């Protein structure tokens, strides 16, 4: 708690673009080290989604008491899942001259140095501490020349972050940061002849990799999207068919009722004589039979 403090982050309820972004740190929207800089960046768990190609992402790092932007590098396939790749660039550790966004971090007693190191002394209780990439990777060559054994290597010292673009979920993080101590000549006998040097103390390699179960869920996203699109197309198609089918049925129903009414009006009256009934005359049982009328009574019929 002494170093990382209490974090308040946005939930995205009022503005979804603020999802997971830092709101207050140690109950303030600025840091004591840089009171002129408003807090910005993700705390690491969430990013505003969906991610946009070409747009950088940012993190708020309590170790540095500031925001650190990571530039978009491209798209790749990470274990069967599409991923956006972000890589650390030289501007991440540039001074306020080369990167105007860092000007507010340098206060009255701030010592401006060449690009490649960030002065985080005010964040570490006034200790002459500076942050950089390991082995002064992407820093001004001046720093490597002051210390023997510095061998910057892209594969070992570059910052790389991979995120799933639709959910913003972290697939892999390789964050490398080195802490350096400023050594300067002092009037004390021990440091009288020392030259000004940014001496590397330690560098850390933070590695994060998505678990297999979460990766399995991410692989289902394209399938669910395809199923959703198919269901949507079928639903729209069915709705359009119903939209045209119902008026068509009403039209033919009205036309049929009108035809029935006309046929009813044109039907002749039924004769009272049963022998003239079309049903009787047309009956196959009565073929060849004749009805002969007689005046002799009902028993004389033949």
Tab-separated table of N, CA and C in Angstrom, residues 54-166:
chain	number	residue	atom	x	y	z
A	54	UNK	N	-4.097	1.219	-34.954
A	54	UNK	CA	-3.346	2.461	-35.075
A	54	UNK	C	-3.383	3.342	-33.846
A	55	UNK	N	-4.291	3.057	-32.908
A	55	UNK	CA	-4.402	3.878	-31.706
A	55	UNK	C	-3.608	3.246	-30.562
A	56	UNK	N	-2.753	4.023	-29.879
A	56	UNK	CA	-1.956	3.451	-28.779
A	56	UNK	C	-2.818	3.147	-27.560
A	57	UNK	N	-2.312	2.314	-26.695
A	57	UNK	CA	-2.937	2.060	-25.408
A	57	UNK	C	-2.035	2.655	-24.326
A	58	UNK	N	-2.588	2.878	-23.172
A	58	UNK	CA	-1.795	3.493	-22.110
A	58	UNK	C	-2.061	2.790	-20.791
A	59	UNK	N	-1.046	2.797	-19.956
A	59	UNK	CA	-1.120	2.210	-18.624
A	59	UNK	C	-0.684	3.250	-17.605
A	60	UNK	N	-1.327	3.197	-16.462
A	60	UNK	CA	-0.853	3.994	-15.343
A	60	UNK	C	0.019	3.089	-14.475
A	61	UNK	N	1.299	3.448	-14.347
A	61	UNK	CA	2.247	2.635	-13.597
A	61	UNK	C	2.581	3.327	-12.282
A	62	UNK	N	2.125	2.785	-11.162
A	62	UNK	CA	2.435	3.410	-9.871
A	62	UNK	C	3.920	3.402	-9.561
A	63	UNK	N	4.677	2.464	-10.143
A	63	UNK	CA	6.125	2.454	-9.923
A	63	UNK	C	6.789	3.699	-10.496
A	64	UNK	N	6.162	4.226	-11.573
A	64	UNK	CA	6.706	5.426	-12.214
A	64	UNK	C	5.892	6.673	-11.904
A	65	UNK	N	4.756	6.492	-11.240
A	65	UNK	CA	3.864	7.611	-10.907
A	65	UNK	C	3.404	8.369	-12.142
A	66	UNK	N	3.192	7.666	-13.228
A	66	UNK	CA	2.799	8.350	-14.455
A	66	UNK	C	2.187	7.360	-15.445
A	67	UNK	N	1.674	7.962	-16.517
A	67	UNK	CA	1.123	7.173	-17.619
A	67	UNK	C	2.230	6.768	-18.585
A	68	UNK	N	2.097	5.565	-19.132
A	68	UNK	CA	3.042	5.088	-20.129
A	68	UNK	C	2.255	4.590	-21.333
A	69	UNK	N	2.418	5.263	-22.468
A	69	UNK	CA	1.732	4.865	-23.692
A	69	UNK	C	2.562	3.856	-24.469
A	70	UNK	N	1.852	2.894	-25.055
A	70	UNK	CA	2.501	1.862	-25.863
A	70	UNK	C	1.876	1.914	-27.252
A	71	UNK	N	2.700	2.041	-28.271
A	71	UNK	CA	2.229	2.261	-29.633
A	71	UNK	C	1.762	0.972	-30.302
A	72	UNK	N	0.750	1.121	-31.153
A	72	UNK	CA	0.242	0.002	-31.953
A	72	UNK	C	1.288	-0.401	-32.983
A	73	UNK	N	1.506	-1.713	-33.108
A	73	UNK	CA	2.535	-2.211	-34.016
A	73	UNK	C	1.979	-3.027	-35.165
A	74	UNK	N	0.871	-3.711	-34.974
A	74	UNK	CA	0.306	-4.526	-36.034
A	74	UNK	C	-0.614	-5.597	-35.484
A	75	UNK	N	-0.990	-6.521	-36.362
A	75	UNK	CA	-1.893	-7.613	-36.010
A	75	UNK	C	-1.189	-8.939	-36.242
A	76	UNK	N	-1.449	-9.898	-35.375
A	76	UNK	CA	-0.851	-11.219	-35.512
A	76	UNK	C	-1.847	-12.262	-35.008
A	77	UNK	N	-1.491	-13.532	-35.187
A	77	UNK	CA	-2.294	-14.641	-34.672
A	77	UNK	C	-1.543	-15.254	-33.499
A	78	UNK	N	-2.181	-15.197	-32.335
A	78	UNK	CA	-1.569	-15.705	-31.112
A	78	UNK	C	-2.298	-16.978	-30.696
A	79	UNK	N	-1.668	-18.123	-30.942
A	79	UNK	CA	-2.234	-19.422	-30.571
A	79	UNK	C	-3.663	-19.579	-31.080
A	80	UNK	N	-3.885	-19.196	-32.328
A	80	UNK	CA	-5.184	-19.356	-32.953
A	80	UNK	C	-6.142	-18.215	-32.740
A	81	UNK	N	-5.739	-17.160	-32.045
A	81	UNK	CA	-6.604	-16.022	-31.754
A	81	UNK	C	-5.987	-14.755	-32.358
A	82	UNK	N	-6.818	-13.936	-32.999
A	82	UNK	CA	-6.320	-12.673	-33.543
A	82	UNK	C	-5.908	-11.750	-32.399
A	83	UNK	N	-4.786	-11.085	-32.563
A	83	UNK	CA	-4.259	-10.226	-31.496
A	83	UNK	C	-3.699	-8.947	-32.085
A	84	UNK	N	-3.901	-7.851	-31.355
A	84	UNK	CA	-3.251	-6.586	-31.662
A	84	UNK	C	-1.933	-6.534	-30.893
A	85	UNK	N	-0.881	-6.133	-31.577
A	85	UNK	CA	0.448	-6.094	-30.976
A	85	UNK	C	0.828	-4.640	-30.707
A	86	UNK	N	1.303	-4.387	-29.502
A	86	UNK	CA	1.773	-3.057	-29.101
A	86	UNK	C	3.217	-3.190	-28.625
A	87	UNK	N	4.049	-2.256	-29.076
A	87	UNK	CA	5.462	-2.315	-28.725
A	87	UNK	C	5.916	-0.985	-28.150
A	88	UNK	N	6.807	-1.075	-27.190
A	88	UNK	CA	7.382	0.130	-26.612
A	88	UNK	C	8.274	0.832	-27.621
A	89	UNK	N	8.223	2.140	-27.623
A	89	UNK	CA	9.010	2.929	-28.563
A	89	UNK	C	9.927	3.881	-27.804
A	90	UNK	N	10.743	4.591	-28.556
A	90	UNK	CA	11.687	5.523	-27.935
A	90	UNK	C	10.973	6.658	-27.225
A	91	UNK	N	9.784	7.016	-27.684
A	91	UNK	CA	9.086	8.158	-27.072
A	91	UNK	C	8.563	7.837	-25.673
A	92	UNK	N	8.472	6.546	-25.329
A	92	UNK	CA	8.005	6.186	-23.991
A	92	UNK	C	8.927	6.724	-22.903
A	93	UNK	N	10.229	6.769	-23.178
A	93	UNK	CA	11.198	7.240	-22.192
A	93	UNK	C	11.925	8.499	-22.694
A	94	UNK	N	11.253	9.235	-23.578
A	94	UNK	CA	11.843	10.469	-24.086
A	94	UNK	C	11.635	11.603	-23.084
A	95	UNK	N	12.487	12.610	-23.149
A	95	UNK	CA	12.338	13.766	-22.266
A	95	UNK	C	11.261	14.708	-22.807
A	96	UNK	N	11.022	15.782	-22.077
A	96	UNK	CA	9.974	16.708	-22.460
A	96	UNK	C	10.244	17.451	-23.748
A	97	UNK	N	11.488	17.505	-24.172
A	97	UNK	CA	11.818	18.178	-25.432
A	97	UNK	C	11.430	17.310	-26.620
A	98	UNK	N	11.766	16.031	-26.557
A	98	UNK	CA	11.449	15.120	-27.656
A	98	UNK	C	10.006	14.642	-27.610
A	99	UNK	N	9.406	14.612	-26.444
A	99	UNK	CA	8.014	14.198	-26.295
A	99	UNK	C	7.284	15.222	-25.431
A	100	UNK	N	6.556	16.147	-26.056
A	100	UNK	CA	5.878	17.206	-25.287
A	100	UNK	C	4.912	16.688	-24.235
A	101	UNK	N	4.395	15.459	-24.386
A	101	UNK	CA	3.464	14.917	-23.398
A	101	UNK	C	4.125	14.704	-22.036
A	102	UNK	N	5.451	14.697	-21.999
A	102	UNK	CA	6.174	14.463	-20.741
A	102	UNK	C	6.611	15.754	-20.053
A	103	UNK	N	6.253	16.884	-20.613
A	103	UNK	CA	6.717	18.148	-20.035
A	103	UNK	C	6.165	18.382	-18.640
A	104	UNK	N	4.919	17.998	-18.414
A	104	UNK	CA	4.309	18.291	-17.122
A	104	UNK	C	4.916	17.456	-15.999
A	105	UNK	N	5.638	16.406	-16.321
A	105	UNK	CA	6.223	15.560	-15.280
A	105	UNK	C	7.511	16.142	-14.695
A	106	UNK	N	8.084	17.095	-15.359
A	106	UNK	CA	9.328	17.695	-14.882
A	106	UNK	C	8.998	18.975	-14.114
A	107	UNK	N	9.179	18.961	-12.786
A	107	UNK	CA	8.831	20.090	-11.931
A	107	UNK	C	10.016	21.037	-11.766
A	108	UNK	N	9.917	21.941	-10.772
A	108	UNK	CA	10.924	22.995	-10.602
A	108	UNK	C	12.327	22.421	-10.412
A	109	UNK	N	12.449	21.417	-9.566
A	109	UNK	CA	13.763	20.853	-9.275
A	109	UNK	C	14.098	19.640	-10.138
A	110	UNK	N	13.308	19.448	-11.202
A	110	UNK	CA	13.519	18.291	-12.060
A	110	UNK	C	14.758	18.506	-12.928
A	111	UNK	N	15.544	17.473	-13.045
A	111	UNK	CA	16.750	17.538	-13.858
A	111	UNK	C	16.464	16.906	-15.216
A	112	UNK	N	16.458	17.725	-16.253
A	112	UNK	CA	16.219	17.224	-17.602
A	112	UNK	C	17.442	16.455	-18.089
A	113	UNK	N	17.216	15.276	-18.605
A	113	UNK	CA	18.306	14.434	-19.088
A	113	UNK	C	18.031	14.087	-20.550
A	114	UNK	N	18.990	13.453	-21.166
A	114	UNK	CA	18.816	13.033	-22.546
A	114	UNK	C	17.736	11.960	-22.639
A	115	UNK	N	17.129	11.865	-23.819
A	115	UNK	CA	16.041	10.900	-24.006
A	115	UNK	C	16.541	9.476	-23.802
A	116	UNK	N	15.677	8.685	-23.214
A	116	UNK	CA	16.007	7.298	-22.918
A	116	UNK	C	15.824	6.971	-21.460
A	117	UNK	N	15.788	8.017	-20.599
A	117	UNK	CA	15.595	7.839	-19.164
A	117	UNK	C	14.480	8.748	-18.685
A	118	UNK	N	13.715	8.250	-17.733
A	118	UNK	CA	12.686	9.055	-17.090
A	118	UNK	C	13.110	9.364	-15.669
A	119	UNK	N	13.042	10.632	-15.341
A	119	UNK	CA	13.388	11.059	-13.992
A	119	UNK	C	12.193	10.800	-13.074
A	120	UNK	N	12.310	9.797	-12.226
A	120	UNK	CA	11.228	9.457	-11.305
A	120	UNK	C	11.665	9.712	-9.861
A	121	UNK	N	12.561	10.662	-9.682
A	121	UNK	CA	13.072	10.972	-8.345
A	121	UNK	C	11.967	11.433	-7.410
A	122	UNK	N	11.072	12.288	-7.920
A	122	UNK	CA	9.996	12.799	-7.073
A	122	UNK	C	9.030	11.688	-6.676
A	123	UNK	N	8.988	10.627	-7.451
A	123	UNK	CA	8.112	9.499	-7.131
A	123	UNK	C	8.736	8.597	-6.067
A	124	UNK	N	10.064	8.671	-5.922
A	124	UNK	CA	10.783	7.819	-4.983
A	124	UNK	C	11.471	8.657	-3.897
A	125	UNK	N	10.687	9.567	-3.332
A	125	UNK	CA	11.085	10.323	-2.149
A	125	UNK	C	12.388	11.093	-2.359
A	126	UNK	N	12.590	11.587	-3.573
A	126	UNK	CA	13.756	12.418	-3.841
A	126	UNK	C	15.034	11.676	-4.154
A	127	UNK	N	15.009	10.355	-4.151
A	127	UNK	CA	16.208	9.585	-4.499
A	127	UNK	C	16.498	9.763	-5.989
A	128	UNK	N	17.771	9.857	-6.382
A	128	UNK	CA	18.120	10.081	-7.797
A	128	UNK	C	17.931	8.817	-8.635
A	129	UNK	N	16.662	8.451	-8.812
A	129	UNK	CA	16.320	7.218	-9.522
A	129	UNK	C	15.764	7.569	-10.896
A	130	UNK	N	16.200	6.823	-11.925
A	130	UNK	CA	15.757	7.022	-13.297
A	130	UNK	C	15.364	5.677	-13.893
A	131	UNK	N	14.336	5.695	-14.708
A	131	UNK	CA	13.836	4.472	-15.333
A	131	UNK	C	14.163	4.473	-16.820
A	132	UNK	N	14.406	3.270	-17.360
A	132	UNK	CA	14.718	3.116	-18.774
A	132	UNK	C	14.387	1.702	-19.205
A	133	UNK	N	14.541	1.435	-20.492
A	133	UNK	CA	14.500	0.058	-20.956
A	133	UNK	C	15.788	-0.647	-20.531
A	134	UNK	N	15.772	-1.973	-20.396
A	134	UNK	CA	16.992	-2.698	-19.997
A	134	UNK	C	18.152	-2.450	-20.968
A	135	UNK	N	19.329	-2.318	-20.418
A	135	UNK	CA	20.563	-2.103	-21.184
A	135	UNK	C	20.473	-0.838	-22.047
A	136	UNK	N	19.626	0.119	-21.598
A	136	UNK	CA	19.443	1.391	-22.302
A	136	UNK	C	18.980	1.173	-23.740
A	137	UNK	N	18.110	0.198	-23.908
A	137	UNK	CA	17.529	-0.083	-25.223
A	137	UNK	C	16.721	1.126	-25.688
A	138	UNK	N	16.915	1.550	-26.926
A	138	UNK	CA	16.263	2.705	-27.551
A	138	UNK	C	16.597	4.027	-26.851
A	139	UNK	N	17.631	4.058	-26.048
A	139	UNK	CA	18.048	5.295	-25.375
A	139	UNK	C	19.174	5.963	-26.158
A	140	UNK	N	19.484	7.171	-25.767
A	140	UNK	CA	20.595	7.886	-26.374
A	140	UNK	C	21.889	7.085	-26.165
A	141	UNK	N	22.720	6.934	-27.215
A	141	UNK	CA	23.958	6.144	-27.077
A	141	UNK	C	24.870	6.618	-25.950
A	142	UNK	N	24.675	7.842	-25.488
A	142	UNK	CA	25.503	8.392	-24.414
A	142	UNK	C	25.481	7.491	-23.184
A	143	UNK	N	24.307	6.932	-22.862
A	143	UNK	CA	24.179	6.131	-21.647
A	143	UNK	C	24.945	4.817	-21.757
A	144	UNK	N	24.902	4.185	-22.907
A	144	UNK	CA	25.625	2.912	-23.068
A	144	UNK	C	27.134	3.105	-23.013
A	145	UNK	N	27.582	4.248	-23.459
A	145	UNK	CA	29.018	4.509	-23.475
A	145	UNK	C	29.581	4.742	-22.080
A	146	UNK	N	28.711	5.057	-21.113
A	146	UNK	CA	29.177	5.334	-19.762
A	146	UNK	C	29.340	4.068	-18.921
A	147	UNK	N	28.755	2.963	-19.373
A	147	UNK	CA	28.761	1.738	-18.579
A	147	UNK	C	29.212	0.573	-19.467
A	148	UNK	N	30.133	-0.206	-18.995
A	148	UNK	CA	30.595	-1.361	-19.749
A	148	UNK	C	29.607	-2.524	-19.630
A	149	UNK	N	29.529	-3.311	-20.681
A	149	UNK	CA	28.681	-4.503	-20.654
A	149	UNK	C	27.261	-4.284	-21.136
A	150	UNK	N	26.904	-3.076	-21.576
A	150	UNK	CA	25.558	-2.816	-22.071
A	150	UNK	C	25.416	-3.367	-23.491
A	151	UNK	N	24.475	-4.280	-23.667
A	151	UNK	CA	24.234	-4.888	-24.976
A	151	UNK	C	22.733	-4.921	-25.235
A	152	UNK	N	22.172	-3.828	-25.736
A	152	UNK	CA	20.723	-3.786	-26.005
A	152	UNK	C	20.323	-4.852	-27.025
A	153	UNK	N	19.262	-5.553	-26.729
A	153	UNK	CA	18.786	-6.615	-27.604
A	153	UNK	C	17.260	-6.514	-27.704
A	154	UNK	N	16.765	-6.441	-28.936
A	154	UNK	CA	15.330	-6.252	-29.136
A	154	UNK	C	14.512	-7.392	-28.545
A	155	UNK	N	14.902	-8.623	-28.792
A	155	UNK	CA	14.131	-9.769	-28.321
A	155	UNK	C	14.089	-9.865	-26.800
A	156	UNK	N	15.150	-9.465	-26.126
A	156	UNK	CA	15.228	-9.597	-24.670
A	156	UNK	C	14.773	-8.351	-23.921
A	157	UNK	N	14.851	-7.188	-24.554
A	157	UNK	CA	14.659	-5.934	-23.820
A	157	UNK	C	13.482	-5.094	-24.317
A	158	UNK	N	12.802	-5.531	-25.367
A	158	UNK	CA	11.686	-4.753	-25.891
A	158	UNK	C	10.417	-5.024	-25.097
A	159	UNK	N	9.573	-4.004	-24.972
A	159	UNK	CA	8.273	-4.156	-24.327
A	159	UNK	C	7.258	-4.555	-25.389
A	160	UNK	N	6.575	-5.693	-25.182
A	160	UNK	CA	5.596	-6.209	-26.140
A	160	UNK	C	4.320	-6.574	-25.389
A	161	UNK	N	3.186	-6.118	-25.922
A	161	UNK	CA	1.883	-6.407	-25.324
A	161	UNK	C	0.951	-6.888	-26.425
A	162	UNK	N	0.254	-7.988	-26.180
A	162	UNK	CA	-0.716	-8.525	-27.125
A	162	UNK	C	-2.085	-8.559	-26.465
A	163	UNK	N	-3.075	-7.990	-27.153
A	163	UNK	CA	-4.436	-7.930	-26.631
A	163	UNK	C	-5.415	-8.475	-27.657
A	164	UNK	N	-6.477	-9.110	-27.172
A	164	UNK	CA	-7.552	-9.545	-28.045
A	164	UNK	C	-8.397	-8.316	-28.368
A	165	UNK	N	-8.602	-7.957	-29.645
A	165	UNK	CA	-9.188	-6.654	-29.993
A	165	UNK	C	-10.643	-6.468	-29.607
A	166	UNK	N	-11.439	-7.538	-29.564
A	166	UNK	CA	-12.869	-7.381	-29.288
A	166	UNK	C	-13.155	-7.268	-27.795
